[in-house]
Coordinates of C-alpha atoms and ligand atoms in Angstrom, one line a residue:
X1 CA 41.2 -26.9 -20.8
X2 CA 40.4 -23.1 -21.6
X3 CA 42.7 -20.8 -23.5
X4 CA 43.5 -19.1 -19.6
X5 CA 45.0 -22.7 -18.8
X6 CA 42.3 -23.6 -16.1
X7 CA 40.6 -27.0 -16.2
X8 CA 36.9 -25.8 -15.0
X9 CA 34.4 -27.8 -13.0
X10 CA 30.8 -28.2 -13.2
X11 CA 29.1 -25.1 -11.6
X12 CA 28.0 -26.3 -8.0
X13 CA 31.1 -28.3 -7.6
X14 CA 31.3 -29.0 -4.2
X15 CA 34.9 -28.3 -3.2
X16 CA 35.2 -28.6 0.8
X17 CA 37.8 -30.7 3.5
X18 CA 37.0 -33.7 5.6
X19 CA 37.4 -34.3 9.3
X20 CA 36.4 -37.1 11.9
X21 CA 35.2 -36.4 15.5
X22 CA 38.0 -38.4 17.4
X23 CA 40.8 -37.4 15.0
X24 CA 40.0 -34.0 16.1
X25 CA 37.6 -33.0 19.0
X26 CA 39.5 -33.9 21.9
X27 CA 37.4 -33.3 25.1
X28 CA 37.1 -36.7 25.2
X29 CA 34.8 -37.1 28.6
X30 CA 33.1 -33.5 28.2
X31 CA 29.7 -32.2 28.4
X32 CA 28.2 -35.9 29.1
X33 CA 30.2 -37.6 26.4
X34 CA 30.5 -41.2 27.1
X35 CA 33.4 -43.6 26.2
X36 CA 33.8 -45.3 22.9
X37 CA 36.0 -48.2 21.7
X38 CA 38.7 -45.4 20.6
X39 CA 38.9 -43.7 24.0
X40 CA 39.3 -47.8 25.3
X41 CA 41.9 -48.9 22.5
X42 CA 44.2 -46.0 22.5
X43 CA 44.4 -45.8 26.1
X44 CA 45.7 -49.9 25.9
X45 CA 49.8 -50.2 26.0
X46 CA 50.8 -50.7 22.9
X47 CA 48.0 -49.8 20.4
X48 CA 49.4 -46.4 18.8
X49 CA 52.0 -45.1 18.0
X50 CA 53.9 -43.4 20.9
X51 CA 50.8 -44.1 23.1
X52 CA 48.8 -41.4 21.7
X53 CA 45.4 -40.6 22.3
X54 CA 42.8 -38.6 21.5
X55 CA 42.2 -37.1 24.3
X56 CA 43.2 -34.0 23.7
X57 CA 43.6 -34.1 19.9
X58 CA 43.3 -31.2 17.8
X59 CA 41.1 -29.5 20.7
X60 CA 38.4 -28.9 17.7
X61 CA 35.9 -29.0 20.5
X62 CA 36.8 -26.1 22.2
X63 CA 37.9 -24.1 19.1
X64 CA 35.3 -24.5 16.8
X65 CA 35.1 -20.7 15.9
X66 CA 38.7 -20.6 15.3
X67 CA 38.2 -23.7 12.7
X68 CA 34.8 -22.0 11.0
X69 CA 37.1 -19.2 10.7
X70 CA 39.8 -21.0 8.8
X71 CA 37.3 -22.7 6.6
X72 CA 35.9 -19.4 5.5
X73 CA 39.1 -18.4 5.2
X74 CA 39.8 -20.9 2.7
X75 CA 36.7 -20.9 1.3
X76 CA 35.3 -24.1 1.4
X77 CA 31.8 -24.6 0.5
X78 CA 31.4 -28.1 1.9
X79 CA 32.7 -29.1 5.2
X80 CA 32.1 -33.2 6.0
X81 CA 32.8 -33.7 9.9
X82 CA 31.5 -36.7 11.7
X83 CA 29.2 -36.7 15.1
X84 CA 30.8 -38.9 17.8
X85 CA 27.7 -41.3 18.6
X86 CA 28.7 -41.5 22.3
X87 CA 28.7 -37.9 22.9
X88 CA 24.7 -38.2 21.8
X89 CA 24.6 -41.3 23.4
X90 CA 26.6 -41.9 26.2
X91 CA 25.4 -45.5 26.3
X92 CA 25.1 -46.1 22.3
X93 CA 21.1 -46.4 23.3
X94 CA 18.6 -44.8 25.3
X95 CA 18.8 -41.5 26.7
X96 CA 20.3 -38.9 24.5
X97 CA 22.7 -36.5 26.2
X98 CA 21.5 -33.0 24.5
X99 CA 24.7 -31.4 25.5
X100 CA 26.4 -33.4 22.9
X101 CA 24.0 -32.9 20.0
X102 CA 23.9 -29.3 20.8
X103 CA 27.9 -29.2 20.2
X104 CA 26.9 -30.5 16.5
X105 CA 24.0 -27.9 16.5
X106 CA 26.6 -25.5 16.7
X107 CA 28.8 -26.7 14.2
X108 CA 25.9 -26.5 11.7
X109 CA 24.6 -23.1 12.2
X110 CA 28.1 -21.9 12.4
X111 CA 28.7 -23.8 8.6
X112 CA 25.7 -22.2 7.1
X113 CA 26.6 -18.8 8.0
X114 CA 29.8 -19.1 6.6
X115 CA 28.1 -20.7 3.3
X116 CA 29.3 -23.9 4.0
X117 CA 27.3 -27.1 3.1
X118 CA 27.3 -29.4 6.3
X119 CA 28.3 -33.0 5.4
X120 CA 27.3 -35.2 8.7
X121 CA 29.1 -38.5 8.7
X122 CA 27.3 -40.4 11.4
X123 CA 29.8 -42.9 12.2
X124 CA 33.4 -42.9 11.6
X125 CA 35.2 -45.6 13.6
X126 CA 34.1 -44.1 17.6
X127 CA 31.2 -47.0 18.5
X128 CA 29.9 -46.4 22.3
X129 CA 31.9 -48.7 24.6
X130 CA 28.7 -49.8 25.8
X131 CA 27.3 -51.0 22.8
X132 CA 31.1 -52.9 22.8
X133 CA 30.1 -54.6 26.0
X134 CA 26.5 -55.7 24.5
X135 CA 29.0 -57.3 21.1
X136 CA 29.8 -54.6 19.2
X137 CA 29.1 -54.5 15.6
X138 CA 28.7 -58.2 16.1
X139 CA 25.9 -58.0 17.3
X140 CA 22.7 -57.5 15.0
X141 CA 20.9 -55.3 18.0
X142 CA 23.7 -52.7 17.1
X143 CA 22.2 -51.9 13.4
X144 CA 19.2 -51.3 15.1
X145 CA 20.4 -48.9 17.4
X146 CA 22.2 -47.3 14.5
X147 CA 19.1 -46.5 13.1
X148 CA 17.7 -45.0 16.4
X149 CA 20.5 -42.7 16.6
X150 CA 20.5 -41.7 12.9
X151 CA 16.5 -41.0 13.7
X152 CA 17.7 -38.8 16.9
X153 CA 20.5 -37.1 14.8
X154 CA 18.3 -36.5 12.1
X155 CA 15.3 -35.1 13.9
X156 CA 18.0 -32.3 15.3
X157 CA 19.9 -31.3 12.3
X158 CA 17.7 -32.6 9.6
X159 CA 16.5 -29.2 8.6
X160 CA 19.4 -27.7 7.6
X161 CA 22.1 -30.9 6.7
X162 CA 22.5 -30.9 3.1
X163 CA 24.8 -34.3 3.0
X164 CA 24.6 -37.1 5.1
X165 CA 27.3 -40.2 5.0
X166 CA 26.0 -43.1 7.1
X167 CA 29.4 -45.0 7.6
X168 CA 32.9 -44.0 6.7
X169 CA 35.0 -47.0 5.4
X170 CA 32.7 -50.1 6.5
X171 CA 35.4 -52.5 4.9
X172 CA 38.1 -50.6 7.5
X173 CA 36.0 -51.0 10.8
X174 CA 35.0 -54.5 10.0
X175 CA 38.4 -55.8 8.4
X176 CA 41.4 -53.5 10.5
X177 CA 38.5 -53.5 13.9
X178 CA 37.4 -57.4 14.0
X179 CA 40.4 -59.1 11.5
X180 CA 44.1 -57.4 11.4
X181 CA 43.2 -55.9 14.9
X182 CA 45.2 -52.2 14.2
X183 CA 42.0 -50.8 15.0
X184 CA 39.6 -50.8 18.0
X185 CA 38.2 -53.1 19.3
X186 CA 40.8 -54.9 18.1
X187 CA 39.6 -58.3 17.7
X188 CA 41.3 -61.1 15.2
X189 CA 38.4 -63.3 14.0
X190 CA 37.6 -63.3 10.3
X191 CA 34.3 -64.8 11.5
X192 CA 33.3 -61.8 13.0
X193 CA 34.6 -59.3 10.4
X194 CA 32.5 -60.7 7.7
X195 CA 29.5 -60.6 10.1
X196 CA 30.4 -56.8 11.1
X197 CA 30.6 -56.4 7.5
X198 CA 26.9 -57.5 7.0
X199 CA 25.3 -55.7 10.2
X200 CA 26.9 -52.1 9.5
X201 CA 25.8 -52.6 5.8
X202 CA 22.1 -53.6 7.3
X203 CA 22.7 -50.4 9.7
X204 CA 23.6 -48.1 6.8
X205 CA 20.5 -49.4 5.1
X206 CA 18.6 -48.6 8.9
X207 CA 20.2 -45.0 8.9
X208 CA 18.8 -43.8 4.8
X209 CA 15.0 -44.9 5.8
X210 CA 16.1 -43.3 9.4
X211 CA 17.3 -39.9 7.8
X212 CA 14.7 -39.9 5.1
X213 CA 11.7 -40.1 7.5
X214 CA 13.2 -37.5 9.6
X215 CA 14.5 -34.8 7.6
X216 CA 12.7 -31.6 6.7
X217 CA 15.1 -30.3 3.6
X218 CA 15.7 -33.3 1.3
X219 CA 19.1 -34.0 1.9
X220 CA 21.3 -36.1 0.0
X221 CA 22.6 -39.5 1.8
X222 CA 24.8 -41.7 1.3
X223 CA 27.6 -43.7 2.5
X224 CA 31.4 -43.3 1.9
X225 CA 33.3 -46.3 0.7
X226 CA 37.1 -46.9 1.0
X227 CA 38.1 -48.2 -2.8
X228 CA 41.2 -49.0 -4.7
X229 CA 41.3 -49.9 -8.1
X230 CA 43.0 -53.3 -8.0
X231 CA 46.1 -54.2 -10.5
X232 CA 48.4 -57.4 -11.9
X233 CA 51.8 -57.4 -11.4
X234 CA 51.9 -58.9 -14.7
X235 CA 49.9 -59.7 -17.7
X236 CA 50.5 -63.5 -17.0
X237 CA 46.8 -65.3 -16.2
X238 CA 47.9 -66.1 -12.8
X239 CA 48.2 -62.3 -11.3
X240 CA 45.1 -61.6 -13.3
X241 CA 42.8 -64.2 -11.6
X242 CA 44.7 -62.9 -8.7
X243 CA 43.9 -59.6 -9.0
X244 CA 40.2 -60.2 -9.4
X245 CA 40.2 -62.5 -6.6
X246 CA 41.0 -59.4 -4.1
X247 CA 38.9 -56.7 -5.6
X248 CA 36.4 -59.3 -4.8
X249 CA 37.3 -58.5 -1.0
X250 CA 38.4 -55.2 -1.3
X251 CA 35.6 -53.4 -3.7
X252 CA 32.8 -55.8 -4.5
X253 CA 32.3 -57.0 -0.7
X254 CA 30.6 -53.6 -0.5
X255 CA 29.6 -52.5 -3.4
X256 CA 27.5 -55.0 -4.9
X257 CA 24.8 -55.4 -2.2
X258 CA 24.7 -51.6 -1.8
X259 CA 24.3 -51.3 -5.8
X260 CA 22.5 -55.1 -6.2
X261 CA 21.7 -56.1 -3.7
X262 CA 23.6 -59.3 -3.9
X263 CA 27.0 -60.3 -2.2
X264 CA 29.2 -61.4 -4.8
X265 CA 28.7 -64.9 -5.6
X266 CA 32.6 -66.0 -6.3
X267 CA 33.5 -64.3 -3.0
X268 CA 30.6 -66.8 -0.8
X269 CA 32.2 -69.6 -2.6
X270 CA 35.7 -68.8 -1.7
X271 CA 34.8 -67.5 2.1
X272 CA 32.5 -71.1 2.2
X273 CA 31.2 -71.3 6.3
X274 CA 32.9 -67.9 7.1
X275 CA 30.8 -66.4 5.1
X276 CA 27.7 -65.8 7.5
X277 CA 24.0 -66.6 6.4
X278 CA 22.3 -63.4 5.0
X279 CA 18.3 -63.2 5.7
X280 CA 17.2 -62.1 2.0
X281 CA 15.1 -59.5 3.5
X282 CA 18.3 -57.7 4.6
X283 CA 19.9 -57.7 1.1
X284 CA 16.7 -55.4 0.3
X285 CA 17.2 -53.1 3.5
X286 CA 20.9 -52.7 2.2
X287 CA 20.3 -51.7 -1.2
X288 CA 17.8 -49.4 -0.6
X289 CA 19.0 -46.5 -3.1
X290 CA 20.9 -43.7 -2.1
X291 CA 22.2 -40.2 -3.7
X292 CA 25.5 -40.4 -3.7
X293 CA 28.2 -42.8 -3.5
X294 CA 31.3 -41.5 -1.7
X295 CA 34.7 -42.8 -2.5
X296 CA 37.7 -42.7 -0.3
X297 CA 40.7 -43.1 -2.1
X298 CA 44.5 -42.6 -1.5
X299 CA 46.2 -45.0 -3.6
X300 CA 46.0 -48.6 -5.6
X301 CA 47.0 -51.9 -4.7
X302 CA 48.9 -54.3 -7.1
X303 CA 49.0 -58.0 -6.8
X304 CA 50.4 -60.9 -7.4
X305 CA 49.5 -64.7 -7.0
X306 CA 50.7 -66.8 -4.7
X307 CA 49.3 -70.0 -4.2
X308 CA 50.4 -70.2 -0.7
X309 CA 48.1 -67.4 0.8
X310 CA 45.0 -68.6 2.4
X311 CA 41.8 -68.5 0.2
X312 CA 43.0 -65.9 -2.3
X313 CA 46.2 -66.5 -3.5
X314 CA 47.4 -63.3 -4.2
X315 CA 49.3 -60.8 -2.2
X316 CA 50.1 -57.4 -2.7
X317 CA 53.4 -55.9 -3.7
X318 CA 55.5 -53.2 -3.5
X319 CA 55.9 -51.3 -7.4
X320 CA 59.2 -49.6 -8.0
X321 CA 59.2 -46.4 -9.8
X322 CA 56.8 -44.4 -8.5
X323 CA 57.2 -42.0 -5.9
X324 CA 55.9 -43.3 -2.2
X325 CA 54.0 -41.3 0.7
X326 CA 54.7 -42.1 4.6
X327 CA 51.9 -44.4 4.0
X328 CA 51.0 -45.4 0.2
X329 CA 52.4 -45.4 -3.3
X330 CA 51.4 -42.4 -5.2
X331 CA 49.3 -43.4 -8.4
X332 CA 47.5 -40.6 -8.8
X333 CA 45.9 -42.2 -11.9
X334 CA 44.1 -44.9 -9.9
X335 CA 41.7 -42.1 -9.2
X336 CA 40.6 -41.9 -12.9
X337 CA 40.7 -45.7 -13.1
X338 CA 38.6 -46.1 -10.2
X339 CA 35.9 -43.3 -10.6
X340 CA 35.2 -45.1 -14.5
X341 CA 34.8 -48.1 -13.5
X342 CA 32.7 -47.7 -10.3
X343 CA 30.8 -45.6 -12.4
X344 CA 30.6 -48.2 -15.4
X345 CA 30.0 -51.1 -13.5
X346 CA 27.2 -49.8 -10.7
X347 CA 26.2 -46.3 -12.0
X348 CA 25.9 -44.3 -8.9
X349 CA 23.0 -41.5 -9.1
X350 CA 26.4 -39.0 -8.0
X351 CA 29.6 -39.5 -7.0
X352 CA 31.7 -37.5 -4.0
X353 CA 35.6 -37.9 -3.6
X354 CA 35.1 -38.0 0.5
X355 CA 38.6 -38.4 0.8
X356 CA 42.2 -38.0 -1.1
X357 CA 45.0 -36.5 0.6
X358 CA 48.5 -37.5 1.2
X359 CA 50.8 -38.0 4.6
X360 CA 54.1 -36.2 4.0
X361 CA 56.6 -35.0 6.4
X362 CA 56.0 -31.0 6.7
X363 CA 56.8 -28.0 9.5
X364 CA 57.1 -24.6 10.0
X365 CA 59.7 -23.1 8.7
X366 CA 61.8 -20.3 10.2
X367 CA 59.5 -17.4 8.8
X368 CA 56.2 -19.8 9.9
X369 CA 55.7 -20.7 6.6
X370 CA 55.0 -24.4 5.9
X371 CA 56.0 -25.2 2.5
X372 CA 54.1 -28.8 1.7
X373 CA 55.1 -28.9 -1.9
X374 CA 54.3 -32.2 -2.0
X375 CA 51.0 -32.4 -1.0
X376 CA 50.3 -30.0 -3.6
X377 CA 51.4 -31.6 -6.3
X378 CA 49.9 -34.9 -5.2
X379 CA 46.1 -33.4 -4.9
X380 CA 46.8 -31.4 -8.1
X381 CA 48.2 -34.8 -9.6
X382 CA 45.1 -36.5 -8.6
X383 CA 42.8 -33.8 -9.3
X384 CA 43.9 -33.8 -12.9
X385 CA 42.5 -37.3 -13.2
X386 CA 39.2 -36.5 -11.1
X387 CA 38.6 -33.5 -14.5
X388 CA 39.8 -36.4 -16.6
X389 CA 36.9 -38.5 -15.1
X390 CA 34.8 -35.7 -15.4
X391 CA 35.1 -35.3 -18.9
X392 CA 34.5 -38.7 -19.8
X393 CA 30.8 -38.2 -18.2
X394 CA 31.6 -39.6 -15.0
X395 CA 28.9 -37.5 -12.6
X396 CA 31.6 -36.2 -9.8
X397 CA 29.6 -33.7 -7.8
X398 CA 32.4 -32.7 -5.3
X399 CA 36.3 -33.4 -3.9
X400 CA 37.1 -33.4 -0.4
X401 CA 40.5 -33.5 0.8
X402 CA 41.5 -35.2 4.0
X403 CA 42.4 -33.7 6.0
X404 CA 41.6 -29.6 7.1
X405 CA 43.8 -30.0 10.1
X406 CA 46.5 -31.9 11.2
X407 CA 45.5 -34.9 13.3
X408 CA 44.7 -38.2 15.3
X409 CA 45.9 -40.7 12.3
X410 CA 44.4 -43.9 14.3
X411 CA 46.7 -46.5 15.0
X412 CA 50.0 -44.1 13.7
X413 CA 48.8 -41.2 16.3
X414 CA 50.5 -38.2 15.6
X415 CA 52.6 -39.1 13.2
X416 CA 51.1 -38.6 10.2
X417 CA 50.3 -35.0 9.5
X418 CA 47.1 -34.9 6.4
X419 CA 46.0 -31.7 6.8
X420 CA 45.9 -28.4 4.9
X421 CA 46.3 -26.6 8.3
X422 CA 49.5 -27.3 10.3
X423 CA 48.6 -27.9 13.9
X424 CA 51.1 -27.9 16.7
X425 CA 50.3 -30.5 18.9
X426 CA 51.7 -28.8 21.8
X427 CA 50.0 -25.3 21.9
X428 CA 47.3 -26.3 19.3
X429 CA 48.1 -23.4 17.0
X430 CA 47.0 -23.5 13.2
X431 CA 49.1 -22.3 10.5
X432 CA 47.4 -22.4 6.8
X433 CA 49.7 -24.7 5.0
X434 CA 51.2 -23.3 1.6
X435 CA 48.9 -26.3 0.1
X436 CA 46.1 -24.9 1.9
X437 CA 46.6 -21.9 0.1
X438 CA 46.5 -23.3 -3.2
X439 CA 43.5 -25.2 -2.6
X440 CA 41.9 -21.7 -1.7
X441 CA 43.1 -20.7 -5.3
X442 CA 41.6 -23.8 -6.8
X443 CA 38.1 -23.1 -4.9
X444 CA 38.1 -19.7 -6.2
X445 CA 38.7 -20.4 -9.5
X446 CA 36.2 -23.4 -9.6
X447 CA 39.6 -24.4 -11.6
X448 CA 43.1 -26.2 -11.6
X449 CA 45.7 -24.7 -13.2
X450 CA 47.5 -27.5 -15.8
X451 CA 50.5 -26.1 -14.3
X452 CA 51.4 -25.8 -11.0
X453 CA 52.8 -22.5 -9.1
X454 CA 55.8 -21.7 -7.2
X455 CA 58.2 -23.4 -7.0
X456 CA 57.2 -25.6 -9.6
X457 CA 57.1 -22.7 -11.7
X458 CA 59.9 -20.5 -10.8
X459 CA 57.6 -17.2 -11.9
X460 CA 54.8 -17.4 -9.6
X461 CA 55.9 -15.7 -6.5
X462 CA 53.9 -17.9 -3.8
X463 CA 51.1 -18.0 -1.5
X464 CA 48.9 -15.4 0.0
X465 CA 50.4 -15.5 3.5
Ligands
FCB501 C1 40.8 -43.1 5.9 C2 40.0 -42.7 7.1 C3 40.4 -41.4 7.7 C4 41.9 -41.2 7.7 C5 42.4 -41.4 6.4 C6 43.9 -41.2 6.2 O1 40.9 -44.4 5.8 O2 38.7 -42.6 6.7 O3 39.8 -41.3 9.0 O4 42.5 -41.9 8.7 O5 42.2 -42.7 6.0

């Protein structure tokens, strides 16, 4: 810390918000777009919360000035979005629809002149129905066709994307999509989700030779993870073993054949048949290396054993004595935790935070005001232990918060609010949250004040609205 009470970060930090194309764009069947498994799933009785769609969404689509406007006027100087694959293909393969890419052209050019580095996610969840039809990510054909589109994506945009993320959250689409079924398609086979797990690994590896052949700027890739650091709920052996049993699952499922090209060995054992047979040659397609490793995180898990649950023993718990979101326990410290031990334990060329953000009630108040004090102190809470991280060596190149606006939270629909921009699902009107606000302050000074403003500190007088 410096004697003005401002914990600095490296110079170039890359401070920015994340988004998703169906959590925002709305416009659903526009401009040539074709249907993916979202469109499919949500509109199924039953699915989300309240029957909500995102059809409409946050109407990004057709408001993409007003949004470029709002990011400048926060002063971001990343901005990580994702490209619906169905509106570039309407049929996952084959003829690309240029009215779609064109949408994402935009977006880019409008970034750059606002000096804001465009991170392209190039799948985040949406997979083109058709593809569905032909297996899904079941299917091995579907990593190939991956790659096609990352080629077609990448030929567009390559020369001027400074940060491509080939999947978000491969663990969530394989695990919520094929397993728990909260997420589309909605299939329960653990069969499959392991296999999913495999071929979108195999695709991400398609997508990096994809990208690097294509691109005329060198770009940084890489791929975002969703990890949390995994505790006992005791020091007795038991919940130890436990605990080590699920981060198997959880963290090491992913992140040892990206980082060694191996899946982890205790984990085959355990998983026996489901575990599907790996061709070698993919394990080297995989691990191809990449420039970044971006981590998703939002909050821990602790577990205890149990030698009644199937295969791992161990099931999570519920810790008193912490506060709790709408969603997660709040443990900000798992952060710290998790960025020294990925770090330790597969040395990353760079690390991203992709995502952190928190889902807490918030609304306008009666002078329009929204007043999200929570949501500040959580990303100050956890940005603390990023700088801790930091200082310790750990090479953090950039913190994204999910989410800039208000939107689509999957399965929970509308429900959740994550952004740093209110959004009124009715009229679609944006309001800058008071959290939004303060992360302006925090871009600005490249800093994070150790102590936190109004009204945690009755003598700053608020936010610049
Ligand atoms: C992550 C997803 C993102 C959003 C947040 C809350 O798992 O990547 O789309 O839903 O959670």
């Amino acid at each position: 810390m410096n004697a003005d009470g401002l914990m600095y970060f490296p110079k170039g930090f890359m401070w920015g918000t994340a988004t998703s194309a169906y959590q925002i764009e709305g416009a659903w069947s526009e401009d040539g777009k074709g249907v993916s498994i979202w469109d499919t799933f949500s509109h199924m009785t039953g699915k989300t919360a309240r029957g909500a769609t995102g059809e409409i969404a946050a109407d990004h689509y057709h408001r993409l000035s007003e949004d470029l406007h709002i990011m400048r006027d926060l002063g971001l100087n990343t901005y990580r979005f994702s490209i619906s694959w169905p509106r570039v293909f309407s049929e996952g393969a084959g003829q690309v629809n240029p009215a779609g890419l064109a949408f994402y052209d935009r977006l880019v050019d409008g970034l750059l002149e606002n000096h804001i580095q465009p991170m392209v996610t190039l799948y985040h969840y949406d997979l083109p129905q058709a593809l569905h039809n032909q297996g899904g990510w079941v299917n091995r054909k579907v990593a190939q066709y991956f790659g096609d589109y990352a080629h077609e994506v990448a030929h567009k945009l390559g020369d001027r994307v400074t940060h491509w993320i080939t999947h978000n959250e491969p663990w969530v689409v394989a695990f919520l999509g094929y397993f728990t079924g909260q997420h589309a398609p909605g299939i329960q086979d653990p069969v499959a989700a392991l296999q999913v797990t495999h071929h979108l690994l195999l695709s991400h590896g398609y997508a990096v030779e994809a990208i690097r052949s294509e691109q005329r700027q060198p770009g940084k890739i890489g791929i975002a993870l969703n990890l949390s650091p995994i505790y006992p709920a005791s020091e007795n052996e038991e919940d130890l073993q436990a605990a080590l049993r699920i981060d198997s699952l959880q963290n090491r499922l992913t992140l040892d054949p990206l980082f060694r090209g191996a899946y982890p060995e205790d984990l085959k054992q355990r998983l026996g048949d489901l575990f599907p047979s790996v061709p070698p040659e993919d394990l080297k397609v995989i691990s191809t290396p990449i420039d970044f490793l971006g981590i998703n995180y939002y909050t821990r898990q602790v577990v205890r054993s149990d030698p009644d649950f199937p295969l791992f023993q161990g099931v999570p718990t519920m810790p008193s004595g912490n506060e709790y979101s709408q969603m997660w326990e709040i443990y900000p410290r798992g952060i710290y935790d998790l960025l020294s031990r990925v770090w330790s334990d597969y040395h990353p060329a760079s690390i991203i935070v992709t995502e952190n953000g928190v889902p807490v009630p918030d609304g306008l108040d009666f002078d329009e005001r929204v007043r999200d004090y929570r949501r500040i102190r959580y990303l100050s809470d956890h940005l603390q232990e990023v700088y801790r991280a930091i200082q310790d060596q750990v090479p953090v190149g950039g913190y994204l918060v999910w989410s800039l606006l208000d939107n689509f939270e999957w399965a929970l629909g509308y429900d959740m609010r994550f952004g740093l921009v209110y959004v009124d699902f009715e009229t679609k009107k944006r309001k800058i949250k008071d959290s939004g606000y303060w992360f302006k302050q925090v871009i600005a000074n490249n800093g994070l004040q150790k102590s936190l403003p109004y009204p945690f500190n009755k003598e700053d007088p608020g936010f610049g609205n």
